[in-house]
N, CA, C and O atoms as a DFTB+ gen file, in Angstrom:
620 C
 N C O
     1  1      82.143     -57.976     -30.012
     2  2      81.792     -59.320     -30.411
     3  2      80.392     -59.309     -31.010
     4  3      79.433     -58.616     -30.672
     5  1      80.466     -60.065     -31.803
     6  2      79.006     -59.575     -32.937
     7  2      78.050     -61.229     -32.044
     8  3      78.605     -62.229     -31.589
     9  1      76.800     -60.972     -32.080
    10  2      76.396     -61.866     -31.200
    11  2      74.927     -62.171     -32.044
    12  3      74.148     -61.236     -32.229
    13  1      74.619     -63.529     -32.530
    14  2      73.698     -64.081     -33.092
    15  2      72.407     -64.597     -32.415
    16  3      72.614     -65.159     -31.340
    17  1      70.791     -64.505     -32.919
    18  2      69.647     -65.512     -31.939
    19  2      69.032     -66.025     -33.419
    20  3      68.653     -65.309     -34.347
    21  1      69.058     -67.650     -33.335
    22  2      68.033     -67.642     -34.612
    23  2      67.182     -68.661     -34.097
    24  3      67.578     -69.743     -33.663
    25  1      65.849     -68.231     -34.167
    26  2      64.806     -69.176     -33.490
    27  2      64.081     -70.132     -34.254
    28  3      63.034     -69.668     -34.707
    29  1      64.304     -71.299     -34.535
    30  2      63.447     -72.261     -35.942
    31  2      62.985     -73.181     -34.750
    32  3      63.278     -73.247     -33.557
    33  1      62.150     -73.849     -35.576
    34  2      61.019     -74.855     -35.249
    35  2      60.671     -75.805     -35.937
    36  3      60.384     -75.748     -37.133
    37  1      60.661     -77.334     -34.833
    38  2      61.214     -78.483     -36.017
    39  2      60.370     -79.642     -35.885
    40  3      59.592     -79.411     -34.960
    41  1      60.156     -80.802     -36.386
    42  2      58.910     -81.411     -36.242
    43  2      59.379     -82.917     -35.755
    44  3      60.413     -83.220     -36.351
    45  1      59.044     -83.702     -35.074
    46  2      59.315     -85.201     -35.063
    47  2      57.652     -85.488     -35.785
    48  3      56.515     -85.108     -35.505
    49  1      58.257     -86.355     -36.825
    50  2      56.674     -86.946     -37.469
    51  2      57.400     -88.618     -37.322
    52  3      58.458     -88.985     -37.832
    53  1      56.565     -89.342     -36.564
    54  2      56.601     -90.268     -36.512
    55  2      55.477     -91.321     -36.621
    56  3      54.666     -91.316     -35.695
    57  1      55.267     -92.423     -37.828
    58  2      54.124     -93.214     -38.148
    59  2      55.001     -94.324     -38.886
    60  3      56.022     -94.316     -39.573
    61  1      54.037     -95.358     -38.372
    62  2      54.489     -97.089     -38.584
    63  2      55.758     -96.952     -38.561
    64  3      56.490     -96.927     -39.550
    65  1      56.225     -96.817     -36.930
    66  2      57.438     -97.147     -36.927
    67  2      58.522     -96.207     -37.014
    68  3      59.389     -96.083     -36.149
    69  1      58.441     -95.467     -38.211
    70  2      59.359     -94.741     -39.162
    71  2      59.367     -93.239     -38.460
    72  3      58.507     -92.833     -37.678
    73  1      60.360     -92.612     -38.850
    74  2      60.391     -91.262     -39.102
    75  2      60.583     -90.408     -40.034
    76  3      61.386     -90.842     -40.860
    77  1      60.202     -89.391     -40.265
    78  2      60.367     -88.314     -41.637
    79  2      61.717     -87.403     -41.245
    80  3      62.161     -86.824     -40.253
    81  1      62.012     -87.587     -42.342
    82  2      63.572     -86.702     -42.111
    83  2      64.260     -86.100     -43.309
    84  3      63.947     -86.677     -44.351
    85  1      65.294     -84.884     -43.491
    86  2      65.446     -84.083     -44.308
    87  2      66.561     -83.962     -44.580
    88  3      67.192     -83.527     -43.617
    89  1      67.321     -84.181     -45.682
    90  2      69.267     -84.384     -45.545
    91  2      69.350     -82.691     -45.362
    92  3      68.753     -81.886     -46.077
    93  1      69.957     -82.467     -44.585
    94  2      70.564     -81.239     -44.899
    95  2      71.967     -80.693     -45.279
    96  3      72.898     -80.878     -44.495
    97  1      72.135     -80.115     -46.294
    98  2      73.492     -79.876     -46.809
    99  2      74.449     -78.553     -46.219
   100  3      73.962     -77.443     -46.435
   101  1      75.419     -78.585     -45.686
   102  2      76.757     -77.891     -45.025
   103  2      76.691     -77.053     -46.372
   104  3      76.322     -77.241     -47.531
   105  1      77.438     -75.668     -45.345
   106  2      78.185     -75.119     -46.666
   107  2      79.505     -75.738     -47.369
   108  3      79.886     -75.471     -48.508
   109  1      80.194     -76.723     -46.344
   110  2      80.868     -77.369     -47.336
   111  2      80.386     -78.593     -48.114
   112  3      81.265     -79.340     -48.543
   113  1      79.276     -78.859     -48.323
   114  2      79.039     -79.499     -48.769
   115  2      78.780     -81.296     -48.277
   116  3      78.487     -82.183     -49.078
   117  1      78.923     -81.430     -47.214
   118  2      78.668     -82.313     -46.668
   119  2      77.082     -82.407     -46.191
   120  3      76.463     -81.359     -46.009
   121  1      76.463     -83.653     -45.999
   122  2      75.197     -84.045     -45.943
   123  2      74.838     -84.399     -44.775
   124  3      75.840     -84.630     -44.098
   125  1      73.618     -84.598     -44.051
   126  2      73.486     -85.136     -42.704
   127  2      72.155     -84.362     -42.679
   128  3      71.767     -83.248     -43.032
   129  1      71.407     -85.926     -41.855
   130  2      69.868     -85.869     -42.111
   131  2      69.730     -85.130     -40.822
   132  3      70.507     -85.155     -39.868
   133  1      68.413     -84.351     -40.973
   134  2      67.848     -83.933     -39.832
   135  2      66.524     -83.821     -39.664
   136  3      65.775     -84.267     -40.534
   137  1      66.047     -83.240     -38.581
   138  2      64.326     -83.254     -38.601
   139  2      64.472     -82.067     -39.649
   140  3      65.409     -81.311     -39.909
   141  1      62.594     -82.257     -40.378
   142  2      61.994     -81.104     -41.025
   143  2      61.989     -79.976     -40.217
   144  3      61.993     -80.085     -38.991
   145  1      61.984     -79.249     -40.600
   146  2      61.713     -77.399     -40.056
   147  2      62.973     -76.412     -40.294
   148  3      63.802     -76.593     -41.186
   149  1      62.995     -75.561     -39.558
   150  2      64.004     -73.865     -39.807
   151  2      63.485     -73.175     -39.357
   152  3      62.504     -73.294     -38.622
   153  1      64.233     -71.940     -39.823
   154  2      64.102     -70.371     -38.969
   155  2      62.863     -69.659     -39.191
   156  3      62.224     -69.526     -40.235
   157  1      62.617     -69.194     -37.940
   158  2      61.107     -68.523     -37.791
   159  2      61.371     -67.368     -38.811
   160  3      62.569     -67.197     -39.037
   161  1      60.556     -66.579     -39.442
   162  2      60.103     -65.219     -40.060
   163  2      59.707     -64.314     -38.877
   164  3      58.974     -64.608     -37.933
   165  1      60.387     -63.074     -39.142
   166  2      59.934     -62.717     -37.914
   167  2      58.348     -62.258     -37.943
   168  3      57.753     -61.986     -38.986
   169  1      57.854     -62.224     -36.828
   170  2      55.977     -61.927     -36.742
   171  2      55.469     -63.439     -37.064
   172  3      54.247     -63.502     -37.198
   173  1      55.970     -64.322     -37.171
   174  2      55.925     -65.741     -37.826
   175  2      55.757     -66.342     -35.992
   176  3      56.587     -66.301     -35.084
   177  1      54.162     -66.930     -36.010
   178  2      53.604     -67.500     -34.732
   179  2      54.610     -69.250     -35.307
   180  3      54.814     -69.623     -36.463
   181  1      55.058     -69.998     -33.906
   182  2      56.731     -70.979     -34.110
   183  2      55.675     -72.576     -34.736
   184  3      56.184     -73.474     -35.408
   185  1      54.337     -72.554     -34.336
   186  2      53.863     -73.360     -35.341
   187  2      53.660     -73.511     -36.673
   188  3      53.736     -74.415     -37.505
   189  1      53.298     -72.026     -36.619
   190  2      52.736     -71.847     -38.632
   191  2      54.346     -72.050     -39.339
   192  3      54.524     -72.203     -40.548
   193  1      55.585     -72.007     -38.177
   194  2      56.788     -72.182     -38.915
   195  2      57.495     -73.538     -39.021
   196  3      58.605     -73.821     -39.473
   197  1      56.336     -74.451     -38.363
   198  2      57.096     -75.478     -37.911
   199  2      56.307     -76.364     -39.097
   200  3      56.882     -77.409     -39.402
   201  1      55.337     -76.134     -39.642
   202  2      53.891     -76.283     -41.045
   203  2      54.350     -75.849     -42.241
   204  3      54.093     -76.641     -43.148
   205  1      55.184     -74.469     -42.712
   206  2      55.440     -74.245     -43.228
   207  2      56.767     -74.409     -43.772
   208  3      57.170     -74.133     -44.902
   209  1      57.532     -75.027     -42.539
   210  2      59.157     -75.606     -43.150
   211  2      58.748     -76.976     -43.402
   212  3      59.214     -77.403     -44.458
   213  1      58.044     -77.774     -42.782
   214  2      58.018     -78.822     -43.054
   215  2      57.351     -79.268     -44.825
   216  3      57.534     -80.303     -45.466
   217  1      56.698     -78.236     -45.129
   218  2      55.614     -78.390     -46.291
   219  2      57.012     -77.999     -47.151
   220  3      57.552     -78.881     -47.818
   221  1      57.475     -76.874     -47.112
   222  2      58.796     -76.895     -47.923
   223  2      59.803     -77.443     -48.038
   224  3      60.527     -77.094     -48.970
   225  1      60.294     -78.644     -47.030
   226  2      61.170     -79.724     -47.149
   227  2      60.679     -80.732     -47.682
   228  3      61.134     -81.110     -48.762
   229  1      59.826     -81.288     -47.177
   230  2      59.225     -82.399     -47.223
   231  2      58.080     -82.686     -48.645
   232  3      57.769     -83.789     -49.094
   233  1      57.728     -81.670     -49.015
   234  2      56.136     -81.744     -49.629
   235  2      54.620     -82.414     -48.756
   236  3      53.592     -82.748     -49.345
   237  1      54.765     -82.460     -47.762
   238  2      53.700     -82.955     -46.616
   239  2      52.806     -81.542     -45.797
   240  3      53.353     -80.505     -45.420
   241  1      51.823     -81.760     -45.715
   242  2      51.024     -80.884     -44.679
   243  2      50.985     -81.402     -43.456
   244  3      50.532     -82.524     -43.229
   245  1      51.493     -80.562     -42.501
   246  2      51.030     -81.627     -41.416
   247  2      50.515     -80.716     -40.138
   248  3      50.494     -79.485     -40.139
   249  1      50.165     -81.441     -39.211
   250  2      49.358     -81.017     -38.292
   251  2      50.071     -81.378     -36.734
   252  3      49.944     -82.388     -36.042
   253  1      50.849     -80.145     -36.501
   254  2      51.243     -80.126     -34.814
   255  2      50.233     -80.975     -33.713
   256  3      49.108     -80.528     -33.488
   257  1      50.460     -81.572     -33.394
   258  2      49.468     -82.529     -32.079
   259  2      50.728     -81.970     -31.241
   260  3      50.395     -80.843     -31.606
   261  1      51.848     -81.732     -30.468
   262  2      51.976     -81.543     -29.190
   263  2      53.288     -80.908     -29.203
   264  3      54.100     -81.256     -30.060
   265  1      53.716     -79.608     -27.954
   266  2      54.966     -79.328     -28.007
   267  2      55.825     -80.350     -27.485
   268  3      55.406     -81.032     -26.550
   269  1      57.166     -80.587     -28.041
   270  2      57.471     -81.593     -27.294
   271  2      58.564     -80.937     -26.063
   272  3      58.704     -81.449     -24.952
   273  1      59.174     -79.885     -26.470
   274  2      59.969     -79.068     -26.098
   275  2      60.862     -78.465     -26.459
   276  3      60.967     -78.791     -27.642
   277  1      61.922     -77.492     -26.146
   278  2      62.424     -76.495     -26.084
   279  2      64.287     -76.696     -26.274
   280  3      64.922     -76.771     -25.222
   281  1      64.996     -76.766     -27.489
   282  2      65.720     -76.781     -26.933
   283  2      67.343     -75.596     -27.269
   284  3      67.327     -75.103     -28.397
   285  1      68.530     -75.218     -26.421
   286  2      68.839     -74.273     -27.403
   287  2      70.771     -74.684     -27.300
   288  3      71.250     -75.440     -26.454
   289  1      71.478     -74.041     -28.255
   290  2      72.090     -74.543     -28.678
   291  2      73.377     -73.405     -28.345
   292  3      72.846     -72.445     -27.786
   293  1      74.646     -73.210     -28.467
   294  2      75.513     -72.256     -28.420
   295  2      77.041     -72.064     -29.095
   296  3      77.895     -72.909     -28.825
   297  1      77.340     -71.036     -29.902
   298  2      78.410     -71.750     -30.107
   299  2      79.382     -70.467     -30.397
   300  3      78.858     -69.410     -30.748
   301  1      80.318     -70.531     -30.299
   302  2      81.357     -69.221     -30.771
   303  2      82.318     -69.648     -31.960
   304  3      82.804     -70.750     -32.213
   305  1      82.469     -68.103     -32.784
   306  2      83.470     -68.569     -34.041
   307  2      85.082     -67.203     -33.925
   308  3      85.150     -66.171     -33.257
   309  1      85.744     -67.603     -34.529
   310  2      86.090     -66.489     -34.642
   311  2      86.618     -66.464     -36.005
   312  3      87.369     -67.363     -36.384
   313  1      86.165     -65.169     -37.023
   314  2      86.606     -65.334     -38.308
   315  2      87.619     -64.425     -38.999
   316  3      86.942     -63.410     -39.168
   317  1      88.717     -64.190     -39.457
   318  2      89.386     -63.198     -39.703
   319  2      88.448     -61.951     -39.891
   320  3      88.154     -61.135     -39.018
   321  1      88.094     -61.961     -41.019
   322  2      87.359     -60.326     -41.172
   323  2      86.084     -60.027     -40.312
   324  3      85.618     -58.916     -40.058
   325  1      85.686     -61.080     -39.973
   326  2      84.426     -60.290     -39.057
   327  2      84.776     -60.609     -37.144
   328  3      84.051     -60.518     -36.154
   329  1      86.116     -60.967     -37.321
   330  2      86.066     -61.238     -35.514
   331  2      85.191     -62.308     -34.648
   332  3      84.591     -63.365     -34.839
   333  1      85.387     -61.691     -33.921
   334  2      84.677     -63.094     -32.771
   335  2      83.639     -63.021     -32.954
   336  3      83.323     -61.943     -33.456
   337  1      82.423     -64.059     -32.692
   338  2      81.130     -63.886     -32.720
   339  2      80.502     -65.350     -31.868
   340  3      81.058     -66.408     -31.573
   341  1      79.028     -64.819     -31.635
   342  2      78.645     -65.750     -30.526
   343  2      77.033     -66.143     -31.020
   344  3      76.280     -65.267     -31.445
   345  1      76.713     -67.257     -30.926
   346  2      75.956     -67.800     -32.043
   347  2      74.810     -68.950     -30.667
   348  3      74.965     -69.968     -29.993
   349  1      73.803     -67.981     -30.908
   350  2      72.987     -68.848     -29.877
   351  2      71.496     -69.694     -31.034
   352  3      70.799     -68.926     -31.697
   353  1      71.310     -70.762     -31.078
   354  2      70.035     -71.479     -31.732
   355  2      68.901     -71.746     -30.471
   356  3      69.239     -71.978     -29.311
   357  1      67.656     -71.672     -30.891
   358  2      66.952     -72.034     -30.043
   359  2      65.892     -72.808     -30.794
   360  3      65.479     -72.356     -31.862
   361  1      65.467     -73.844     -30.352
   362  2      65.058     -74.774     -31.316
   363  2      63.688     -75.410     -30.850
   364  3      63.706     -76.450     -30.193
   365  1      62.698     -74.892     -31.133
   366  2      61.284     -75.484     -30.893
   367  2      61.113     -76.855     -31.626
   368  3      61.352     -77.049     -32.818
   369  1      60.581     -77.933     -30.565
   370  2      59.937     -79.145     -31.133
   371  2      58.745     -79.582     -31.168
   372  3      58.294     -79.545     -30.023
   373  1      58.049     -79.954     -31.850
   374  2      56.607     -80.403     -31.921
   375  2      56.553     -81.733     -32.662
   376  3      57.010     -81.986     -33.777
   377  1      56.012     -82.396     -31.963
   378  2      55.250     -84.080     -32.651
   379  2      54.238     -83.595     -33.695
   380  3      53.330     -82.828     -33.376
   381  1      54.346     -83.894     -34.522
   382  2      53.409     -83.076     -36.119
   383  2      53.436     -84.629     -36.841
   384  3      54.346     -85.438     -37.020
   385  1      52.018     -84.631     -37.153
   386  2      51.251     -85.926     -38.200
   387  2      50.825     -85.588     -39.524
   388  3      50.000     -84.679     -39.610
   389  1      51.227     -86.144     -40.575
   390  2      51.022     -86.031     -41.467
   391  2      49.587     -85.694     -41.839
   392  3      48.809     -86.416     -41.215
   393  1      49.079     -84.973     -42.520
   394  2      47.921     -84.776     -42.974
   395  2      47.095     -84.859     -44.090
   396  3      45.910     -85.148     -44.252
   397  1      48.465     -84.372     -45.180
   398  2      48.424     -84.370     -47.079
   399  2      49.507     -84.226     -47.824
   400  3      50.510     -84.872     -47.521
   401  1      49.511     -83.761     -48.420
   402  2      50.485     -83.952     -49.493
   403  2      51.345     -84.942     -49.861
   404  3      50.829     -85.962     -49.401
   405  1      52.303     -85.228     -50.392
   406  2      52.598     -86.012     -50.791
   407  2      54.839     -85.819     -50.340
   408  3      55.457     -84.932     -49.751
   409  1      55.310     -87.143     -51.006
   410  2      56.721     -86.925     -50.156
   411  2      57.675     -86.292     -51.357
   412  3      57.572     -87.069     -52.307
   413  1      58.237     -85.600     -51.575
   414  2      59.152     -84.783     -52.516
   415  2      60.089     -84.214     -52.011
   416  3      59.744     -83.850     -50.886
   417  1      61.532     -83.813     -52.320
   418  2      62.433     -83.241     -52.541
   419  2      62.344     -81.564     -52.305
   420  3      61.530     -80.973     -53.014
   421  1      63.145     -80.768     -51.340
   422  2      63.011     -79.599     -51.661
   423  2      64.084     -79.382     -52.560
   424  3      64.986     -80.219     -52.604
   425  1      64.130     -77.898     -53.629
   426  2      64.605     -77.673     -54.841
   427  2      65.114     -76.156     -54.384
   428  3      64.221     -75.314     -54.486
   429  1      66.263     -75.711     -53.949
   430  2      67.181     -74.593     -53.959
   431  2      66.755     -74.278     -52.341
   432  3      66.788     -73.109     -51.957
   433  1      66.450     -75.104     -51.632
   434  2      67.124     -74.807     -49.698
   435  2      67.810     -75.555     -49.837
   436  3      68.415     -76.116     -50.751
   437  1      67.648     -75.590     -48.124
   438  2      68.731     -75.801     -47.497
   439  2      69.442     -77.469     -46.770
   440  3      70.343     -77.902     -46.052
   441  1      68.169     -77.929     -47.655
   442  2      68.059     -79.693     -48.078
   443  2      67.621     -80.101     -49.629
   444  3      67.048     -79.495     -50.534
   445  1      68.245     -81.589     -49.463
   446  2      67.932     -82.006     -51.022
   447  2      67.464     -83.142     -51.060
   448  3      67.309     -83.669     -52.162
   449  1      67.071     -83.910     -49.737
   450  2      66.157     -85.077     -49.807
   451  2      65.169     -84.890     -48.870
   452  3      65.276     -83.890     -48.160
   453  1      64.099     -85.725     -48.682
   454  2      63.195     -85.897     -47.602
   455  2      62.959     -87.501     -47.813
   456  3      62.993     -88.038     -48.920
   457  1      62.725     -88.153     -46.633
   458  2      62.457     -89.903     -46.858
   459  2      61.914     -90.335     -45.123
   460  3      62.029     -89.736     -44.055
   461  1      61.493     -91.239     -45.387
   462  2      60.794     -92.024     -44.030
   463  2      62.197     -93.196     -43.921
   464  3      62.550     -93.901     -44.866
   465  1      62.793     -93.187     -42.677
   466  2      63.591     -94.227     -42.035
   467  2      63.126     -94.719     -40.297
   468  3      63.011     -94.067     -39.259
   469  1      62.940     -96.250     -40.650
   470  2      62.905     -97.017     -39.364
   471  2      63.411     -96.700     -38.332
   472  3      64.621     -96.909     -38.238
   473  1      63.023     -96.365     -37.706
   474  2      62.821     -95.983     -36.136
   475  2      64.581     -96.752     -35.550
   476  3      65.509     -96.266     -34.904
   477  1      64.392     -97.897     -36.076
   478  2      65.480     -98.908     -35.771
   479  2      66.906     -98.359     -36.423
   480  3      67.950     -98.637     -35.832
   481  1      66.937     -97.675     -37.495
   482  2      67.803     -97.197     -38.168
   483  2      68.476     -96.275     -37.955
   484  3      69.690     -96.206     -38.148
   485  1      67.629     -95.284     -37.444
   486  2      68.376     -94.370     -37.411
   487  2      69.516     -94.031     -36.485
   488  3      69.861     -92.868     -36.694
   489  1      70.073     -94.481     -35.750
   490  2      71.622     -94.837     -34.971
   491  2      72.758     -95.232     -36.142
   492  3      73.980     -95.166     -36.011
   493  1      72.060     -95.628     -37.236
   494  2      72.939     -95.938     -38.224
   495  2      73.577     -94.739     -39.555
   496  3      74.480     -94.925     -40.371
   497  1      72.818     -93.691     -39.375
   498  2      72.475     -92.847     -40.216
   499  2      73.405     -91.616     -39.690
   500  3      73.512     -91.318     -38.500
   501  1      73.896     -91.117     -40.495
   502  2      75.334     -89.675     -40.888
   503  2      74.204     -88.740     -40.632
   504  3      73.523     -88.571     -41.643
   505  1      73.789     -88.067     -39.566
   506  2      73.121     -87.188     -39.029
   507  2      73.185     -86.116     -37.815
   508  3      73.639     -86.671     -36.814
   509  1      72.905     -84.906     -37.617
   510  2      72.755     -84.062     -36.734
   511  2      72.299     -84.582     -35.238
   512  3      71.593     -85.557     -34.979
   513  1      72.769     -83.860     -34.539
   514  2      72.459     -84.207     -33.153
   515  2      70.592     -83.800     -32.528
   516  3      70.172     -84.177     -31.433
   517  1      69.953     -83.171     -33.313
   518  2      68.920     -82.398     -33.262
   519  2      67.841     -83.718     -33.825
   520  3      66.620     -83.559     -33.823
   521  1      68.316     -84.655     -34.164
   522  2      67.458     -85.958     -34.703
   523  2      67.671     -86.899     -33.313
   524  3      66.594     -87.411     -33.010
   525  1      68.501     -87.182     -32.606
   526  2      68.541     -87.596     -31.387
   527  2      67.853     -86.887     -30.178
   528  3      67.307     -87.622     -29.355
   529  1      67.825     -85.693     -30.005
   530  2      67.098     -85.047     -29.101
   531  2      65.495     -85.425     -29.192
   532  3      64.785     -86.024     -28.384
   533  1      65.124     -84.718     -30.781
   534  2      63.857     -85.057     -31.052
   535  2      63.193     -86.132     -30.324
   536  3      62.279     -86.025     -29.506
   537  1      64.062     -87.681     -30.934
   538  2      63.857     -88.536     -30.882
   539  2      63.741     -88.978     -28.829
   540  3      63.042     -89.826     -28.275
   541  1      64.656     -88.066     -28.277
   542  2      64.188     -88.341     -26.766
   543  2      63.093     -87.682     -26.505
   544  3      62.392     -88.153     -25.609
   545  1      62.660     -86.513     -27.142
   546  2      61.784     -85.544     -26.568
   547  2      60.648     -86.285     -26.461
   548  3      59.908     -86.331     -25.478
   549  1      60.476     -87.100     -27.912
   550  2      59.422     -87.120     -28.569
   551  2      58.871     -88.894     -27.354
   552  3      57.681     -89.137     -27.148
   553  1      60.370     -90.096     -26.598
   554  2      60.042     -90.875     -26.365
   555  2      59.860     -90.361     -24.848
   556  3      58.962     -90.989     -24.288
   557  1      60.344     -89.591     -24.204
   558  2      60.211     -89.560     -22.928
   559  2      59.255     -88.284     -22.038
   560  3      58.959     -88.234     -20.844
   561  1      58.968     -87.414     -23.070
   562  2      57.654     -86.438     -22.624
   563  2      58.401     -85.816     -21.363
   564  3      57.949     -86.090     -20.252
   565  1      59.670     -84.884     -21.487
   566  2      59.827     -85.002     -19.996
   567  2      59.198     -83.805     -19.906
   568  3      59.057     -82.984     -20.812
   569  1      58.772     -83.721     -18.629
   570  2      57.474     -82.452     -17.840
   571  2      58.102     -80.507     -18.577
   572  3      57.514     -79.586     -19.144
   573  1      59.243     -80.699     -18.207
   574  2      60.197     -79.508     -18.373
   575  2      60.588     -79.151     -20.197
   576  3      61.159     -78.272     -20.842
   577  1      60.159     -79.925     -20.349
   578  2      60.371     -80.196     -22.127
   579  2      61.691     -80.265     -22.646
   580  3      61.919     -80.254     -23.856
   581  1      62.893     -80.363     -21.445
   582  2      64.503     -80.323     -22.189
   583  2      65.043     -81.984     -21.964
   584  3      65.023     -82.617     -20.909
   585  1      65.400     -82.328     -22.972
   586  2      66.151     -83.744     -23.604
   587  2      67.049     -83.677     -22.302
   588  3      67.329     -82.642     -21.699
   589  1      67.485     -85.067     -21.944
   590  2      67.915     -85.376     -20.939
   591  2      69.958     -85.642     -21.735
   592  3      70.999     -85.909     -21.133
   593  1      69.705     -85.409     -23.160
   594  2      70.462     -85.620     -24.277
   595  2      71.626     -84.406     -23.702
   596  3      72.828     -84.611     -23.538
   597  1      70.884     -83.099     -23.456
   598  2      71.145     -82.110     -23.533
   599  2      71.440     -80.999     -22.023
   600  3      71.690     -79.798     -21.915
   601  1      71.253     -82.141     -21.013
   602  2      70.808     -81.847     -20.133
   603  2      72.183     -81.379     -19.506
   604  3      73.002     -81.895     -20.266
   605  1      72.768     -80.806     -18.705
   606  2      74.533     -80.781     -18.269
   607  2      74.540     -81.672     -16.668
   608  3      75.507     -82.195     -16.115
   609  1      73.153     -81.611     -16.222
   610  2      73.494     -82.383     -14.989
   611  2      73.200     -83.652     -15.392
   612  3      72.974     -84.381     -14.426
   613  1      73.129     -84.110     -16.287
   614  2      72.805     -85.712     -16.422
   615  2      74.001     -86.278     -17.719
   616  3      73.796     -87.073     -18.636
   617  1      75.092     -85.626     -17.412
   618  2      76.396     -85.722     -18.332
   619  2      76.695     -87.087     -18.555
   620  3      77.666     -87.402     -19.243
């Protein structure tokens, strides 16, 4: 069984209200917003990756103020030619404030918008589950840093 770790790092930026967020596109082609960030480089310290995806989604600089926590993900496939395989994500969060740049479009990743949506909105919005976590991490600070979203004893 061929067995996967990919470690990215992702940002809740939240100001007046709003949040910053990144459509991200499926390989089939389907859309669904998520927080800024992605996969670490390896030798890549999980902030300078969490600064540097965001600057490439978004067009923004921004500045980590706090971990929020930790969270990881699991999943199995099985594909004709390559067999079973086992697919673990582990997903660093940080509260990150804007600092500079400006808001733009990334051009050949692995998103094709970036935009600020109301805090209020987003329950309304065709999106990843990793925008809900955030969004607890980021309101409830829990001590342990894992979403209560995500939690198996709080089902």
């Amino acid at each position: 069984m061929k067995t996967e770790l990919r470690v990215a790092a992702y940002a809740v930026c939240v100001r007046d209200e709003e949040i910053l967020l990144a459509r991200w596109v499926a390989g089939d082609g389907s859309r669904k917003w998520t927080l800024p960030g992605g996969g670490m480089e390896h030798g890549e310290e999980p902030v300078r990756t969490v600064v540097r995806e965001v600057e490439e989604e978004t067009g923004y600089l921004t500045e980590p103020t706090a971990l929020l926590g930790v969270d990881s993900i699991r999943r199995s496939w099985s594909r004709r030619l390559a067999g079973p395989g086992d697919f673990q994500g582990l997903r660093i969060l940080y509260e990150a404030r804007v600092t500079g740049g400006s808001l733009r479009h990334e051009t050949g990743g692995s998103t094709d918008l970036a935009a600020w949506h109301p805090l209020a909105a987003v329950p309304g919005l065709v999106r990843v589950e990793l925008v809900d976590i955030g969004l607890d991490l980021w309101r409830e600070r829990p001590p342990v840093g894992r979403s209560r979203l995500t939690d198996p004893g709080n089902g």
